[in-house]
């Protein structure tokens, strides 16, 4: 996180940030999300104690006293949840994330540094989130997306390669943007990725990835500013996350999928789903490929496949044919 951002937070949150990034190995992007969630809670406490009308979004937490968190009750947390539902219009998933961030902070303050004794989130109960199936492209849509980048001007080789890696390897956006030339082993067809929490993992890539990588790398100019970066922007620097998102959005629009909930992350879902459905890849292998910490995260793709198989069985033209004996009984 930028130093200017850290100046917006009280000292105990800066120390919390340092603990998560350095000691726990969390990515700065992840920890920044935690701090933004916690900032909302601290603003809420200030907002509710104020006797004057104040703009919630402009409330400064820079001088927030950590000892104020000692007196927060479980009831106050439930009132905060009600505030998030009513005033902030947050959905269940967002609320669950914000409470998870708050739990993490209280655990740190009471267990790690022992600044506080009271943890009001210990017995906090939240309704279980309804599991939803991941949105993904079909095989035909994936092929259309690749074709949309084949003849797309000076950057077609780059864009085609980006889409190919997303759809075949299931890598995260941050992993693709951070990919270096030195991370790729063309002799063994494998590459090193830097995943969540700065955890490294190696994945193998297929011939489609190999060919698209070689074609792009051999056709592009070398970067002076970022000589080891694989994917470059028009300014010949390492490509940004936002630019990759724009590239994917542009090609989704070309094949008529704009505004339908598809995104870069949905290409990761697509890769996992296609591997499971067509490649006979088991969940443990898929877990390693995707870099999931828990097998439970990976198992959503097995549920998805079971759903499809069930629908296929029910759509059979013989699904409603009953035994003659049963038919006669009905008559």
CSV table of N, CA and C in Angstrom, one decimal, residues 9-10 27 63 71 77 105-106 112 143 148 172 177 188-189 191 205 213 218 240 252 268 286 299 304:
chain,number,residue,atom,x,y,z
A,9,UNK,N,-4.6,6.1,8.3
A,9,UNK,CA,-5.0,5.1,9.4
A,9,UNK,C,-4.3,5.4,10.7
A,10,UNK,N,-4.9,5.0,11.8
A,10,UNK,CA,-4.3,5.1,13.1
A,10,UNK,C,-3.1,4.1,13.2
A,27,UNK,N,-1.0,-10.6,0.6
A,27,UNK,CA,-0.7,-9.6,-0.4
A,27,UNK,C,-1.1,-8.2,0.1
A,63,UNK,N,-7.1,9.5,14.1
A,63,UNK,CA,-6.8,9.6,15.5
A,63,UNK,C,-7.7,8.7,16.3
A,71,UNK,N,-14.7,-1.5,24.4
A,71,UNK,CA,-16.1,-1.3,25.0
A,71,UNK,C,-17.2,-1.7,24.0
A,77,UNK,N,-22.2,-4.9,17.5
A,77,UNK,CA,-21.8,-5.5,16.2
A,77,UNK,C,-23.1,-5.9,15.4
A,105,UNK,N,-9.2,-8.5,12.9
A,105,UNK,CA,-8.6,-7.4,13.6
A,105,UNK,C,-8.7,-7.7,15.1
A,106,UNK,N,-9.9,-8.1,15.6
A,106,UNK,CA,-10.0,-8.4,17.0
A,106,UNK,C,-9.2,-9.5,17.5
A,112,UNK,N,-2.7,-11.7,19.4
A,112,UNK,CA,-1.3,-11.5,19.0
A,112,UNK,C,-0.6,-10.4,19.8
A,143,UNK,N,-14.1,-20.5,-27.5
A,143,UNK,CA,-13.5,-20.5,-28.9
A,143,UNK,C,-13.7,-19.2,-29.6
A,148,UNK,N,-11.8,-13.9,-31.6
A,148,UNK,CA,-12.0,-12.4,-31.6
A,148,UNK,C,-10.7,-11.7,-31.6
A,172,UNK,N,-4.7,-16.3,-12.1
A,172,UNK,CA,-5.3,-15.0,-11.6
A,172,UNK,C,-4.8,-13.9,-12.4
A,177,UNK,N,-0.3,-10.6,-14.9
A,177,UNK,CA,0.3,-9.3,-15.0
A,177,UNK,C,1.8,-9.4,-14.4
A,188,UNK,N,10.7,-27.4,-20.4
A,188,UNK,CA,9.8,-28.4,-19.7
A,188,UNK,C,8.3,-27.9,-19.8
A,189,UNK,N,8.0,-26.9,-20.6
A,189,UNK,CA,6.7,-26.4,-20.7
A,189,UNK,C,6.0,-26.1,-19.3
A,191,UNK,N,5.7,-23.0,-16.0
A,191,UNK,CA,6.0,-21.6,-15.6
A,191,UNK,C,5.8,-21.4,-14.1
A,205,UNK,N,2.1,-25.9,-18.9
A,205,UNK,CA,1.2,-25.3,-20.0
A,205,UNK,C,1.3,-26.2,-21.2
A,213,UNK,N,2.6,-18.0,-26.6
A,213,UNK,CA,3.7,-17.2,-25.9
A,213,UNK,C,4.9,-17.0,-26.8
A,218,UNK,N,8.3,-13.3,-29.5
A,218,UNK,CA,9.2,-13.1,-30.7
A,218,UNK,C,8.8,-11.9,-31.6
A,240,UNK,N,-0.8,-3.2,-17.1
A,240,UNK,CA,-1.5,-3.0,-15.8
A,240,UNK,C,-2.7,-3.9,-15.7
A,252,UNK,N,-15.0,-9.5,-25.1
A,252,UNK,CA,-16.3,-10.1,-24.7
A,252,UNK,C,-17.4,-9.3,-25.4
A,268,UNK,N,-11.1,-17.5,-15.3
A,268,UNK,CA,-10.5,-18.5,-14.4
A,268,UNK,C,-11.5,-19.6,-14.0
A,286,UNK,N,-6.8,-30.2,-9.6
A,286,UNK,CA,-7.3,-28.8,-9.9
A,286,UNK,C,-6.9,-27.8,-8.9
A,299,UNK,N,-14.0,-27.6,-4.9
A,299,UNK,CA,-15.1,-28.5,-5.0
A,299,UNK,C,-16.4,-27.9,-5.6
A,304,UNK,N,-20.8,-28.1,-9.8
A,304,UNK,CA,-21.3,-27.5,-11.1
A,304,UNK,C,-21.5,-28.6,-12.1
